[in-house]
Every structure is written in structure tokens, then in C-alpha cells.
Short mmCIF file of C-alpha atoms in Angstrom, two decimals:
data_model
loop_
_atom_site.label_atom_id
_atom_site.label_comp_id
_atom_site.label_asym_id
_atom_site.label_seq_id
_atom_site.Cartn_x
_atom_site.Cartn_y
_atom_site.Cartn_z
CA MET I 5 128.15 94.07 92.77
CA THR I 6 125.30 94.95 95.13
CA THR I 7 121.83 93.48 94.80
CA LEU I 8 120.56 96.84 93.59
CA THR I 9 123.31 97.21 90.97
CA ASN I 10 122.71 93.70 89.69
CA ALA I 11 118.99 94.26 89.45
CA LEU I 12 119.39 97.56 87.59
CA GLN I 13 121.82 96.01 85.12
CA ALA I 14 119.44 93.11 84.51
CA LEU I 15 116.55 95.53 84.02
CA ALA I 16 118.66 97.59 81.60
CA ASP I 17 119.43 94.43 79.61
CA PHE I 18 115.74 93.53 79.57
CA CYS I 19 114.86 97.01 78.30
CA GLN I 20 117.47 96.80 75.57
CA GLN I 21 115.96 93.56 74.31
CA SER I 22 112.45 95.01 74.22
CA ASP I 23 110.64 98.31 74.00
CA SER I 24 112.15 100.22 76.91
CA SER I 25 109.05 102.36 77.37
CA THR I 26 106.99 99.27 78.22
CA ALA I 27 109.59 97.71 80.48
CA ILE I 28 109.59 100.47 83.09
CA THR I 29 106.10 101.92 83.01
CA PHE I 30 104.60 102.93 86.35
CA HIS I 31 100.96 103.58 87.15
CA ARG I 32 100.18 106.19 89.76
CA GLY I 33 97.37 108.20 91.25
CA VAL I 34 97.04 110.68 94.10
CA GLU I 35 94.60 111.39 96.92
CA ARG I 36 94.93 114.89 98.39
CA GLU I 37 93.08 115.97 101.56
CA ALA I 38 92.39 119.60 102.50
CA LEU I 39 90.19 121.35 105.06
CA ARG I 40 87.62 123.89 103.94
CA VAL I 41 87.95 127.06 106.01
CA ASP I 42 86.16 130.37 106.20
CA ARG I 43 88.32 132.72 104.16
CA SER I 44 87.78 135.66 106.52
CA SER I 45 88.37 134.00 109.88
CA GLY I 46 90.40 130.89 109.04
CA ARG I 47 87.93 128.79 111.06
CA ILE I 48 86.84 125.33 109.94
CA SER I 49 83.74 125.38 107.74
CA HIS I 50 80.41 124.30 109.21
CA LYS I 51 78.65 124.42 105.86
CA PRO I 52 77.64 121.18 104.13
CA HIS I 53 79.68 119.74 101.31
CA PRO I 54 78.81 121.94 98.29
CA LYS I 55 75.97 120.37 96.32
CA SER I 56 77.46 121.79 93.13
CA LEU I 57 80.37 119.37 93.63
CA GLY I 58 78.11 116.33 93.74
CA SER I 59 77.65 113.51 96.22
CA ALA I 60 80.51 112.81 98.60
CA LEU I 61 79.29 109.21 98.77
CA THR I 62 79.57 108.39 95.07
CA HIS I 63 81.70 111.06 93.32
CA SER I 64 84.89 109.45 92.05
CA ALA I 65 87.09 112.56 92.17
CA ILE I 66 85.72 114.94 94.84
CA THR I 67 84.62 113.58 98.20
CA THR I 68 85.12 114.06 101.93
CA ASP I 69 87.26 112.21 104.45
CA TYR I 70 86.54 112.26 108.19
CA SER I 71 84.90 115.65 108.44
CA GLU I 72 82.26 117.29 106.26
CA ALA I 73 84.86 120.06 105.92
CA LEU I 74 87.78 117.76 105.08
CA MET I 75 87.75 117.49 101.30
CA GLU I 76 89.50 114.70 99.42
CA PHE I 77 90.50 114.89 95.77
CA ILE I 78 91.19 111.59 93.99
CA THR I 79 92.84 111.31 90.59
CA GLN I 80 92.46 108.53 88.10
CA VAL I 81 95.41 106.22 87.41
CA HIS I 82 97.97 107.80 85.05
CA PRO I 83 101.05 106.50 83.21
CA SER I 84 102.79 109.86 83.72
CA VAL I 85 103.43 112.19 86.65
CA GLU I 86 102.25 115.09 84.52
CA GLY I 87 98.91 113.37 83.95
CA VAL I 88 98.39 113.19 87.73
CA THR I 89 99.31 116.80 88.38
CA GLN I 90 97.22 118.08 85.47
CA GLU I 91 94.13 116.30 86.78
CA LEU I 92 94.80 117.65 90.27
CA GLU I 93 95.11 121.16 88.87
CA ASP I 94 91.78 120.82 87.07
CA ILE I 95 90.08 119.62 90.27
CA HIS I 96 91.63 122.39 92.38
CA ASN I 97 90.76 125.05 89.85
CA LEU I 98 87.11 124.00 89.78
CA VAL I 99 86.84 123.59 93.56
CA ASN I 100 88.43 126.94 94.32
CA HIS I 101 86.00 128.71 91.99
CA GLU I 102 83.10 126.97 93.75
CA LEU I 103 84.42 127.69 97.25
CA ASN I 104 84.89 131.33 96.34
CA GLN I 105 81.10 131.61 96.16
CA LEU I 106 80.95 130.45 99.80
CA ASN I 107 83.73 132.77 101.02
CA GLU I 108 85.80 129.66 101.70
CA SER I 109 89.26 128.45 100.74
CA LEU I 110 91.43 125.36 101.20
CA TRP I 111 93.78 125.08 104.17
CA PRO I 112 97.24 124.44 102.65
CA ALA I 113 98.91 122.51 105.48
CA SER I 114 98.62 119.03 106.96
CA MET I 115 98.00 120.13 110.55
CA PRO I 116 94.58 121.74 111.02
CA CYS I 117 93.55 125.33 111.59
CA PHE I 118 92.42 126.66 114.97
CA LEU I 119 89.71 124.36 116.34
CA GLU I 120 87.51 125.27 119.26
CA GLY I 121 87.25 121.81 120.75
CA ASN I 122 85.89 118.48 119.57
CA ASP I 123 82.42 119.76 118.66
CA ASP I 124 83.90 122.34 116.30
CA VAL I 125 84.56 119.54 113.81
CA PRO I 126 81.48 118.43 111.80
CA ILE I 127 81.44 114.72 110.98
CA ALA I 128 80.95 113.92 107.30
CA TYR I 129 77.42 113.12 106.14
CA TYR I 130 76.78 110.69 103.27
CA GLY I 131 73.00 110.53 103.06
CA GLU I 132 70.47 108.06 104.41
CA SER I 133 71.46 104.85 102.63
CA ASN I 134 72.82 102.00 104.72
CA THR I 135 76.22 102.55 103.11
CA GLY I 136 76.09 106.25 104.00
CA LYS I 137 75.04 105.49 107.58
CA LEU I 138 77.87 102.95 107.88
CA LYS I 139 80.43 105.59 106.94
CA ARG I 140 78.84 108.03 109.40
CA VAL I 141 78.76 105.60 112.34
CA TYR I 142 82.37 104.60 111.66
CA ARG I 143 83.32 108.26 112.00
CA GLU I 144 81.26 108.56 115.19
CA GLY I 145 83.34 105.68 116.47
CA LEU I 146 86.57 107.46 115.58
CA SER I 147 85.28 110.53 117.41
CA ASN I 148 84.47 108.56 120.55
CA ARG I 149 87.73 106.61 120.44
CA TYR I 150 90.28 109.28 119.55
CA GLY I 151 88.53 112.64 119.33
CA ARG I 152 87.68 114.59 116.20
CA ILE I 153 90.59 117.01 116.20
CA MET I 154 93.17 114.34 115.34
CA GLN I 155 90.97 113.24 112.43
CA CYS I 156 91.38 116.68 110.81
CA ILE I 157 95.02 116.04 109.92
CA ALA I 158 95.43 116.05 106.13
CA GLY I 159 97.96 114.37 103.89
CA MET I 160 98.80 113.18 100.41
CA HIS I 161 98.47 109.49 99.50
CA TYR I 162 100.36 108.10 96.51
CA ASN I 163 98.98 105.00 94.82
CA PHE I 164 101.60 103.15 92.77
CA SER I 165 101.93 99.98 90.72
CA PHE I 166 104.08 98.36 88.03
CA ASP I 167 102.86 97.23 84.63
CA GLU I 168 102.91 93.72 83.19
CA SER I 169 106.22 94.18 81.37
CA PHE I 170 108.00 94.93 84.63
CA TRP I 171 106.50 91.81 86.19
CA SER I 172 107.73 89.78 83.22
CA PHE I 173 111.22 91.09 83.92
CA LEU I 174 111.05 90.43 87.65
CA GLU I 175 109.76 86.90 87.22
CA THR I 176 112.64 86.08 84.86
CA TYR I 177 115.23 87.89 87.01
CA LYS I 178 114.21 85.93 90.11
CA GLY I 179 114.03 82.62 88.26
CA HIS I 180 110.25 82.25 88.24
CA THR I 181 109.30 81.24 84.70
CA ASN I 182 106.19 79.60 83.26
CA LEU I 183 104.14 80.50 86.30
CA SER I 184 100.45 79.66 86.53
CA GLU I 185 98.03 82.54 87.07
CA ALA I 186 97.76 81.64 90.76
CA ASP I 187 101.54 81.55 91.13
CA LYS I 188 101.88 84.89 89.30
CA GLN I 189 99.41 86.43 91.72
CA LYS I 190 101.38 85.11 94.68
CA PHE I 191 104.69 86.26 93.19
CA GLN I 192 103.41 89.78 92.65
CA SER I 193 101.91 89.95 96.14
CA ASP I 194 105.13 88.66 97.70
CA SER I 195 107.13 91.19 95.69
CA TYR I 196 104.91 94.08 96.77
CA PHE I 197 105.34 92.98 100.37
CA ALA I 198 109.12 93.04 99.87
CA LEU I 199 108.72 96.61 98.61
CA ILE I 200 106.64 97.45 101.70
CA ARG I 201 109.27 96.03 104.06
CA ASN I 202 112.00 98.06 102.40
CA PHE I 203 109.76 101.12 102.45
CA ARG I 204 109.36 100.77 106.20
CA ARG I 205 113.15 100.48 106.56
CA HIS I 206 113.63 103.80 104.75
CA SER I 207 110.41 105.79 105.28
CA TRP I 208 112.23 108.06 107.72
CA LEU I 209 113.94 109.63 104.69
CA LEU I 210 110.57 110.85 103.38
CA SER I 211 109.73 112.48 106.72
CA LEU I 212 113.11 114.17 106.69
CA LEU I 213 113.03 115.46 103.12
CA PHE I 214 109.32 116.21 102.71
CA GLY I 215 108.03 116.68 106.24
CA ALA I 216 106.29 120.07 106.40
CA SER I 217 104.48 119.98 109.73
CA PRO I 218 106.93 121.14 112.42
CA ALA I 219 104.35 123.53 113.96
CA ILE I 220 100.75 123.35 115.15
CA ASP I 221 98.08 125.68 116.40
CA GLU I 222 97.94 125.23 120.17
CA SER I 223 94.26 124.21 119.94
CA PHE I 224 95.39 120.86 118.48
CA LEU I 225 96.45 119.64 121.95
CA LYS I 226 94.98 120.21 125.40
CA ASP I 227 98.38 120.87 127.00
CA LYS I 228 101.76 121.76 125.58
CA PRO I 229 104.10 118.74 125.62
CA ASP I 230 107.58 119.30 126.99
CA ALA I 231 108.99 118.40 123.58
CA LEU I 232 107.38 121.47 121.97
CA SER I 233 108.33 125.13 122.30
CA THR I 234 106.27 128.29 121.80
CA LEU I 235 106.62 130.26 118.59
CA GLN I 236 104.79 133.57 118.56
CA GLU I 237 101.01 133.73 118.83
CA ARG I 238 99.22 130.44 119.63
CA THR I 239 101.87 128.36 117.89
CA TRP I 240 103.75 125.37 119.29
CA PHE I 241 106.59 123.78 117.36
CA GLY I 242 109.26 121.13 117.54
CA PRO I 243 112.63 122.93 117.46
CA LYS I 244 114.10 120.19 115.23
CA ALA I 245 110.88 118.52 114.03
CA THR I 246 110.17 117.75 110.40
CA SER I 247 106.71 116.13 110.62
CA LEU I 248 104.68 116.35 113.82
CA ARG I 249 101.94 114.70 111.76
CA MET I 250 104.01 111.50 111.70
CA SER I 251 105.34 111.84 115.27
CA ASP I 252 103.70 110.45 118.40
CA LEU I 253 101.79 113.76 118.62
CA GLY I 254 100.13 113.30 115.24
CA TYR I 255 97.94 110.68 113.64
CA GLN I 256 99.07 107.80 115.80
CA ASN I 257 96.68 105.26 117.30
CA LYS I 258 97.99 104.43 120.78
CA ALA I 259 95.51 101.58 121.16
CA GLN I 260 97.30 99.94 118.22
CA ALA I 261 100.82 100.52 119.58
CA ASP I 262 101.27 96.85 120.47
CA LEU I 263 99.49 95.53 117.38
CA TYR I 264 102.13 93.74 115.34
CA VAL I 265 101.00 93.63 111.73
CA CYS I 266 103.19 91.27 109.77
CA TYR I 267 104.36 92.48 106.34
CA ASN I 268 106.11 89.27 105.34
CA GLU I 269 103.31 87.67 103.33
CA VAL I 270 99.70 88.27 102.42
CA ASP I 271 98.16 85.51 104.53
CA THR I 272 99.83 86.52 107.81
CA TYR I 273 99.10 90.19 107.17
CA ILE I 274 95.41 89.45 106.62
CA SER I 275 95.19 87.13 109.64
CA THR I 276 96.70 89.80 111.89
CA ILE I 277 94.23 92.44 110.71
CA LYS I 278 91.32 90.03 111.06
CA LYS I 279 92.37 89.17 114.60
CA ALA I 280 92.30 92.86 115.54
CA LEU I 281 88.80 93.13 114.04
CA GLN I 282 87.63 90.35 116.38
CA THR I 283 89.54 91.32 119.54
CA PRO I 284 87.43 93.08 122.21
CA TYR I 285 89.00 96.19 123.74
CA GLN I 286 87.88 97.22 127.21
CA LYS I 287 88.22 100.97 126.68
CA TYR I 288 85.98 100.78 123.62
CA GLN I 289 83.53 98.51 125.40
CA ASN I 290 83.18 101.24 128.03
CA ILE I 291 82.05 103.65 125.31
CA GLY I 292 79.10 101.44 124.47
CA LEU I 293 77.85 100.26 121.11
CA LYS I 294 74.28 101.53 120.79
CA VAL I 295 73.03 103.90 123.48
CA ASP I 296 69.52 105.38 123.54
CA GLY I 297 68.96 104.09 120.02
CA GLN I 298 72.09 105.77 118.60
CA TYR I 299 75.22 103.95 117.48
CA ARG I 300 78.41 105.21 119.08
CA GLN I 301 80.68 102.97 116.99
CA LEU I 302 80.42 100.01 114.63
CA ASN I 303 81.69 97.53 117.24
CA THR I 304 83.73 97.51 120.46
CA ASN I 305 86.77 95.67 119.10
CA LEU I 306 90.31 96.94 118.63
CA LEU I 307 89.40 97.88 115.03
CA GLN I 308 85.93 98.78 113.77
CA ILE I 309 86.94 98.13 110.16
CA GLU I 310 90.22 97.43 108.43
CA ASN I 311 90.90 101.04 107.43
CA GLU I 312 91.08 102.02 111.09
CA TYR I 313 94.50 100.41 111.26
CA TYR I 314 96.90 103.24 110.59
CA SER I 315 100.07 102.56 108.60
CA ASP I 316 102.43 104.69 106.55
CA ILE I 317 101.98 102.27 103.63
CA ARG I 318 99.27 99.76 102.70
CA PRO I 319 98.93 96.85 100.25
CA LYS I 320 95.78 97.45 98.19
CA ARG I 321 93.37 95.82 95.75
CA VAL I 322 90.34 97.49 94.21
CA THR I 323 87.30 96.07 96.00
CA GLN I 324 83.98 94.97 94.58
CA PRO I 325 80.71 96.31 96.06
CA GLY I 326 80.36 95.10 99.66
CA GLU I 327 83.76 93.39 99.63
CA HIS I 328 86.19 93.92 102.51
CA PRO I 329 89.76 95.00 101.61
CA SER I 330 91.30 91.87 103.15
CA ALA I 331 88.91 89.62 101.21
CA ALA I 332 89.96 91.32 97.98
CA LEU I 333 93.64 90.81 98.85
CA GLN I 334 93.01 87.19 99.81
CA SER I 335 91.20 86.30 96.60
CA ARG I 336 93.03 88.38 94.00
CA GLY I 337 96.32 89.47 95.57
CA VAL I 338 98.02 92.86 95.89
CA GLU I 339 97.28 95.18 92.97
CA TYR I 340 99.09 98.33 94.09
CA ILE I 341 100.53 100.01 97.17
CA GLU I 342 99.35 103.19 98.87
CA VAL I 343 102.01 105.49 100.37
CA ARG I 344 100.40 107.40 103.26
CA ILE I 345 103.35 109.06 104.96
CA MET I 346 103.54 112.25 102.89
CA ASP I 347 102.73 115.64 104.41
CA LEU I 348 101.03 118.22 102.25
CA ASP I 349 103.45 120.71 100.72
CA PRO I 350 101.99 124.11 101.73
CA SER I 351 104.05 125.89 99.09
CA SER I 352 102.21 124.06 96.29
CA PRO I 353 98.62 125.00 95.38
CA ILE I 354 97.88 121.29 94.80
CA GLY I 355 99.66 120.15 97.97
CA MET I 356 102.66 118.57 96.25
CA GLN I 357 105.45 119.27 93.78
CA THR I 358 105.87 117.41 90.52
CA ALA I 359 109.46 116.64 91.56
CA THR I 360 108.17 114.96 94.72
CA LEU I 361 106.17 112.44 92.68
CA TYR I 362 109.19 111.70 90.50
CA PHE I 363 111.24 111.14 93.65
CA LEU I 364 108.60 108.73 94.98
CA ASP I 365 108.78 106.75 91.73
CA VAL I 366 112.55 106.40 92.18
CA PHE I 367 112.20 105.59 95.86
CA LEU I 368 109.59 102.87 95.28
CA LEU I 369 111.58 101.22 92.48
CA TYR I 370 114.58 101.23 94.82
CA CYS I 371 112.47 99.56 97.53
CA MET I 372 111.39 96.90 95.05
CA LEU I 373 114.90 96.07 93.81
CA ARG I 374 117.21 96.36 96.83
CA GLY I 375 116.44 92.92 98.35
CA ASP I 376 113.64 91.20 100.22
CA GLU I 377 114.72 90.30 103.78
CA HIS I 378 111.82 89.58 106.15
CA LEU I 379 111.03 91.68 109.22
CA ASP I 380 110.44 90.39 112.73
CA ALA I 381 108.38 92.06 115.46
CA HIS I 382 111.46 93.55 117.15
CA GLU I 383 112.69 95.18 113.96
CA CYS I 384 109.20 96.49 113.17
CA ASN I 385 109.01 98.20 116.55
CA LYS I 386 112.51 99.66 116.15
CA LEU I 387 111.63 101.02 112.71
CA ARG I 388 108.48 102.64 114.09
CA GLU I 389 110.50 104.26 116.88
CA LEU I 390 113.14 105.46 114.38
CA GLN I 391 110.53 106.97 112.09
CA GLN I 392 108.97 108.90 114.98
CA GLN I 393 112.34 110.04 116.29
CA ILE I 394 113.32 111.51 112.93
CA ALA I 395 109.88 113.08 112.51
CA SER I 396 110.48 114.82 115.85
CA HIS I 397 114.23 115.59 115.59
CA GLY I 398 115.20 115.12 111.95
CA ARG I 399 116.16 118.71 111.23
CA ASP I 400 119.27 118.09 113.34
CA LEU I 401 121.19 116.44 110.52
CA ASP I 402 124.26 115.88 112.71
CA MET I 403 122.32 114.00 115.38
CA ALA I 404 123.07 110.26 115.64
CA PHE I 405 120.22 107.77 115.24
CA ASP I 406 120.23 103.99 115.53
CA PHE I 407 119.42 102.54 112.11
CA GLY I 408 119.92 99.01 113.40
CA HIS I 409 123.68 98.88 113.83
CA GLY I 410 124.43 101.60 116.37
CA GLY I 411 124.42 105.37 116.14
CA VAL I 412 125.01 107.02 112.75
CA LYS I 413 124.72 110.71 111.88
CA LEU I 414 121.47 111.36 110.07
CA ARG I 415 123.20 113.37 107.34
CA ASP I 416 125.61 110.51 106.61
CA LYS I 417 122.89 107.85 106.53
CA ALA I 418 120.63 109.99 104.35
CA ASN I 419 123.47 110.64 101.89
CA THR I 420 124.14 106.90 101.67
CA VAL I 421 120.53 106.21 100.68
CA ILE I 422 120.53 109.17 98.28
CA GLU I 423 123.58 107.72 96.52
CA ALA I 424 121.65 104.50 95.90
CA LEU I 425 118.62 106.48 94.73
CA LEU I 426 120.84 108.38 92.29
CA GLN I 427 121.74 105.03 90.73
CA VAL I 428 118.06 104.27 90.21
CA ALA I 429 117.34 107.78 88.94
CA GLN I 430 120.24 107.63 86.49
CA PHE I 431 118.89 104.34 85.17
CA LEU I 432 115.37 105.73 84.72
CA THR I 433 116.68 108.87 83.06
CA SER I 434 118.88 106.91 80.66
CA GLN I 435 116.04 104.54 79.74
CA THR I 436 113.30 107.14 79.32
CA GLY I 437 115.25 110.23 78.30
CA ASN I 438 113.39 112.07 81.07
CA THR I 439 115.83 113.97 83.29
CA ALA I 440 113.09 114.70 85.85
CA TYR I 441 114.00 111.52 87.77
CA LEU I 442 117.61 112.55 88.21
CA ASP I 443 116.71 116.18 88.88
CA ALA I 444 114.24 115.15 91.58
CA VAL I 445 116.81 113.14 93.52
CA GLN I 446 119.49 115.79 93.12
CA GLN I 447 117.05 118.36 94.49
CA GLN I 448 116.71 116.26 97.64
CA ALA I 449 120.47 115.78 97.91
CA ASP I 450 120.82 119.56 97.98
CA LYS I 451 118.58 119.74 101.06
CA LEU I 452 121.11 117.66 102.99
CA LYS I 453 123.74 120.32 102.32
CA ASP I 454 121.55 123.18 103.54
CA GLU I 455 118.96 122.55 106.25
CA ALA I 456 117.21 125.82 105.36
CA LYS I 457 115.98 124.12 102.18
CA LEU I 458 114.01 121.51 104.12
CA PRO I 459 110.23 122.15 103.91
CA SER I 460 110.01 122.01 107.70
CA ALA I 461 112.54 124.84 108.02
CA GLN I 462 110.70 126.89 105.40
CA MET I 463 107.41 126.33 107.22
CA LEU I 464 108.85 127.66 110.50
CA SER I 465 110.25 130.69 108.71
CA LEU I 466 106.81 131.39 107.27
CA CYS I 467 105.23 131.12 110.72
CA GLU I 468 107.78 133.51 112.19
CA ASN I 469 107.20 136.07 109.44
CA HIS I 470 103.39 135.99 109.84
CA GLN I 471 103.04 135.97 113.63
CA GLY I 472 102.23 132.31 114.04
CA TYR I 473 100.94 129.19 112.31
CA GLN I 474 97.27 130.18 111.99
CA ASN I 475 98.04 133.57 110.46
CA ALA I 476 100.68 132.17 108.11
CA MET I 477 98.52 129.37 106.73
CA LEU I 478 95.42 131.55 106.36
CA GLU I 479 97.40 134.12 104.39
CA LEU I 480 98.83 131.37 102.18
CA SER I 481 95.35 129.90 101.72
CA LYS I 482 94.05 133.26 100.49
CA GLN I 483 97.00 133.77 98.16
CA GLN I 484 96.63 130.36 96.58
CA GLN I 485 92.92 130.81 96.01
CA ALA I 486 93.48 134.25 94.52
CA ASP I 487 95.93 132.66 92.09
CA TRP I 488 93.40 129.97 91.14
CA LEU I 489 90.76 132.60 90.49
CA THR I 490 93.01 134.24 87.89
CA ARG I 491 93.20 130.98 85.94
CA PRO I 492 90.49 130.49 83.31
CA LEU I 493 88.09 127.63 83.96
CA SER I 494 87.29 126.15 80.58
CA ALA I 495 83.72 125.42 79.57
CA GLU I 496 84.74 121.81 78.88
CA ILE I 497 86.03 121.27 82.42
CA LYS I 498 83.01 122.97 83.97
CA GLN I 499 80.64 120.83 81.93
CA ALA I 500 82.56 117.62 82.64
CA PHE I 501 82.49 118.16 86.38
CA ALA I 502 78.86 119.31 86.34
CA THR I 503 77.89 116.11 84.54
CA LYS I 504 79.88 114.00 87.00
CA ALA I 505 78.32 115.85 89.96
CA ASP I 506 74.78 115.30 88.67
CA ALA I 507 75.47 111.64 87.98
CA SER I 508 76.89 111.13 91.49
CA ILE I 509 73.77 112.62 93.09
CA GLU I 510 71.55 110.36 90.99
CA GLU I 511 73.70 107.37 91.98
CA GLN I 512 73.35 108.19 95.67
CA GLN I 513 69.58 108.47 95.28
CA ALA I 514 69.48 105.09 93.53
CA ILE I 515 71.50 103.48 96.35
CA GLU I 516 69.11 104.92 98.93
CA ALA I 517 66.07 103.70 96.99
CA ALA I 518 67.48 100.20 96.60
CA ASP I 519 68.05 99.53 100.31
CA SER I 520 65.90 96.65 101.54
CA LEU I 521 67.39 95.94 105.00
CA ASP I 522 67.13 98.08 108.09
CA PHE I 523 70.48 99.40 109.28
CA ASP I 524 70.85 96.95 112.19
CA ASP I 525 70.58 93.96 109.85
CA PHE I 526 72.77 95.63 107.24
CA LEU I 527 75.48 96.28 109.83
CA LYS I 528 75.33 92.74 111.16
CA THR I 529 75.79 91.38 107.64
CA TYR I 530 78.59 93.83 106.83
CA LEU I 531 80.56 92.98 109.96
CA THR I 532 80.30 89.23 109.38
CA PRO I 533 83.86 88.02 108.64
CA GLN I 534 84.51 87.34 104.96
#
């Protein structure tokens, strides 16, 4: 029997001996990004973040990412997929009603709308507190290092964790009993890192099945790369691309190309990130730190802060005020993982399908149970190359790729992984009585039989039918908002969000009033290694 089969059988036995609903409970939440655009022109908004939606600095559900126009919606943690999607629907419904008053709508795709150069992108503003200024200067640094246009790419992040009952099972299954609290923390962190390694081995499958960014507006790049072709008005596309967002044309940090971040254990991962935070980088030194009294970046090192390191998946721990992410991981271990590879689904008004979240649950359980071999630097680099190759050429399902043991047809390799995922989905369906797990995986299996069902193929068809990417996405943006405006916005939801907005503004004001250091001293303290 395979490792996966053994693990599933052991988990089934564990469930049978206890309450099955507690043995396989997942916790999940979503972060969805979306650009605000002028509904008439499809141009990026230059208006401030709507005050009616509260403070972007302190609001827990509605904030901004890089740009003032790049909204981010954050759900709470839910024990069900439906809980996540319902909260997202409530947020989108409210936001679309508010944006309607501004003649604005949400851009439905990951790759941005037409942008008239770097200065067309307004950097997010978070007020005059030291914390707000820190966030602003960090974004100024991103602008000076990489340009603002790349920072307008949007995606969906999936935050996922297991409950205590699952950890009880895994400890017993792997022969770790009567663990101290410190040993439990280490075991869970090590297990999450095993999941991350397996995720990186198979993340190409997510770009293939859910990639929905095969085309861009030509304003995204200065010159057309040879790898892209022209599709109607102002649109460049990859003839066989699934996700240009995840290719070397998308959100990739070339300065970090040789940065080997180890995912084998917490300590080495943290030490690698910390080294990058302390390593001077000549190109960034040339930019300057503070010129004519204005900060151009937080520092001149390879990374300004930890979040600047881009990865398709991250180990996470909720931080305390002023605490760095690595310090939280070091002291309290990995609490959950954040999947960052997912493109927005333009066909969904909330940027994702319910079935996609069910598939991710199956995929992540598979990554946890299939084994825990370590990765070396060579394999990490090969996996990164593979992921980018499939993002650029994955719609050619009969093309051979090297998955580590020579060339294999993409369709064949994908079907092999899907077969394993069907095992996991069948287990989850049998234990919970919820067929959505099995249906979600079967839906993806069907895409491998018909390339036209891939989101990337459907996106190109939409672009062709609407004379290019910009026209197609603007029309879809209008349609989706029109649909939201037909949905009633309950008085309870309006009041709840109004209360939260008011409270967030008051919280920002309190933070600003409480500052006692000038920004130079605050920044020096913040950047001191923890």
C-alpha cells in the first residue's frame, strides 16, 4: 500500500473510533484582491478609499493592498466552505453598492486594466500614524524597486489549518505520543513544512487547472516578449499559457531569483529570511534610502520586510502588535498555511468558485499525507522552473515536461495526481457525507479531457468575443456589478458594516494620537532584528 493509502486508512480508523466530524475538520479563510476601476472608462480609480468602508489601516474585512485602488477583502476563519463564500458575498454586495455611488466597479481578473505608466497607479495611504507611514514607505520601496504596475496584479489567498483532533490523529499515526507542549508545537510546524514541500512539488497542477490569466493589456509591459502573441486590440497573450501571473512575466521578483529559502524546518526557513533582510543589495543602494527628507524605501537590503519575499505558499502565525512574522513563527510555531498561487476566477462575482475551495481542501490534505521527503536547493530551483513552464505552456496537455524523472506528458502526469486526489476526496465524502469534495475533483478531471474547459481557454475566448482583454473584462465588471445591485442589501448587513467602519476609523485615530516617537526612531526600532 502507498503512504497515502495507509494514511487514509489510518485516518478512517481514527474517525470510526471517535466523532468523525471532529477528526477531519478544516479551518479556512480567504483574502480576495480586486482593483477599483472607473465603470465608464475601465481606467484605474484615482479616488481615495471610500470613507464609508472605514479605515484601510484597521478594518478587519475591507482594506487595500499595494495601491489605494487595489481593494482586499478578508474573511474570518470558518469551519465550512459555505461560511467563507457567504461572508465574501456579503462583503462584495456591500462594496458594490458603495462603489456604484462613485461610478466604479471591481475589475474581475488577476492581471490589471489598462495603465498609463507607473504614475497612473496611486500608492495606498494609511493615515499619519507611524504604522501607516511604515506601510506607505514600504510601498514606495516596492515602486522604486519593481515599478507600480506589477504591484497591481490581484489574486486569491487561501488560509488553511487543521483542528486539534486531526493533530491527535497525526501524532499517533507517526508514533509521537505523550508529547510536551513544546514538542507538539515542533511536530505541527514540521508537519506543515512537509505539507509546504509537497505543495511546491505539485503547485503546477493548480496553475494548470485554475490559471485564468493567459492574456494581458499591452500596457502591462514596455515591450512585447517573443513568447507572447497579439490578440485583437491592445491584447497580448500566451498561445498555450494558463497563468501569466505566475510566469516569469508576472509577479516574480528577479532580485530574489537566487535566494534559496529552505522549507525543511522552521529554524532554517527563518534564518534564510533573516539573512535576506540583512543582506545589502547594490541596485537598491543606488536608489537611496532617504533623499531630500523623503524615504524611498525602508532599507537598502535584499528584502525591506519579510512579506517582500514572494512565494506561492507561506507558513503563517498570527502576530501580536509590533511582532515580526518570523518572530511569531520562532516563538509559537506554524499556525496555518497561506496558499498564494491562485488566480482570480473572472467568471465568479467573488473571484472564486465554491468547488475550487473544496478542491483546495482535498489538495492540501493530500499534501499533508503523501509523505515528507526534504527538498534540496537543486530540486527547489527545478520545481520553480517547472511551475513557470506550465504557467506559460500548460494548455498544451500533450507537451512533455520534466517532473524530476525525465519528460512526461502533462495530461498523463496530471491524471496521475488527480487519481490520488480522488482517493482523498472519496475518503472525505464518505466521512462527512458531503459529495462536494468528490464533485470538485471530478470537475477538474473533466478539464483534462477537454482543454476548452480550462479557465485560461475560456478567458481567451471571452477576449476574442469582446475585441480584446480590456473590453472583455470591463464588460464583465459591469455585468457583475449590475447583478450585485439587483440583490437586496439587508438592513442588518448595512448596519453591521457601518458599525465596523466607524470603529475602524476611531481605532486609526487612536493609533495616531498614541504615537510618541518620530518616524525615524520608530523605523529604526521596527527594523531592529527580533
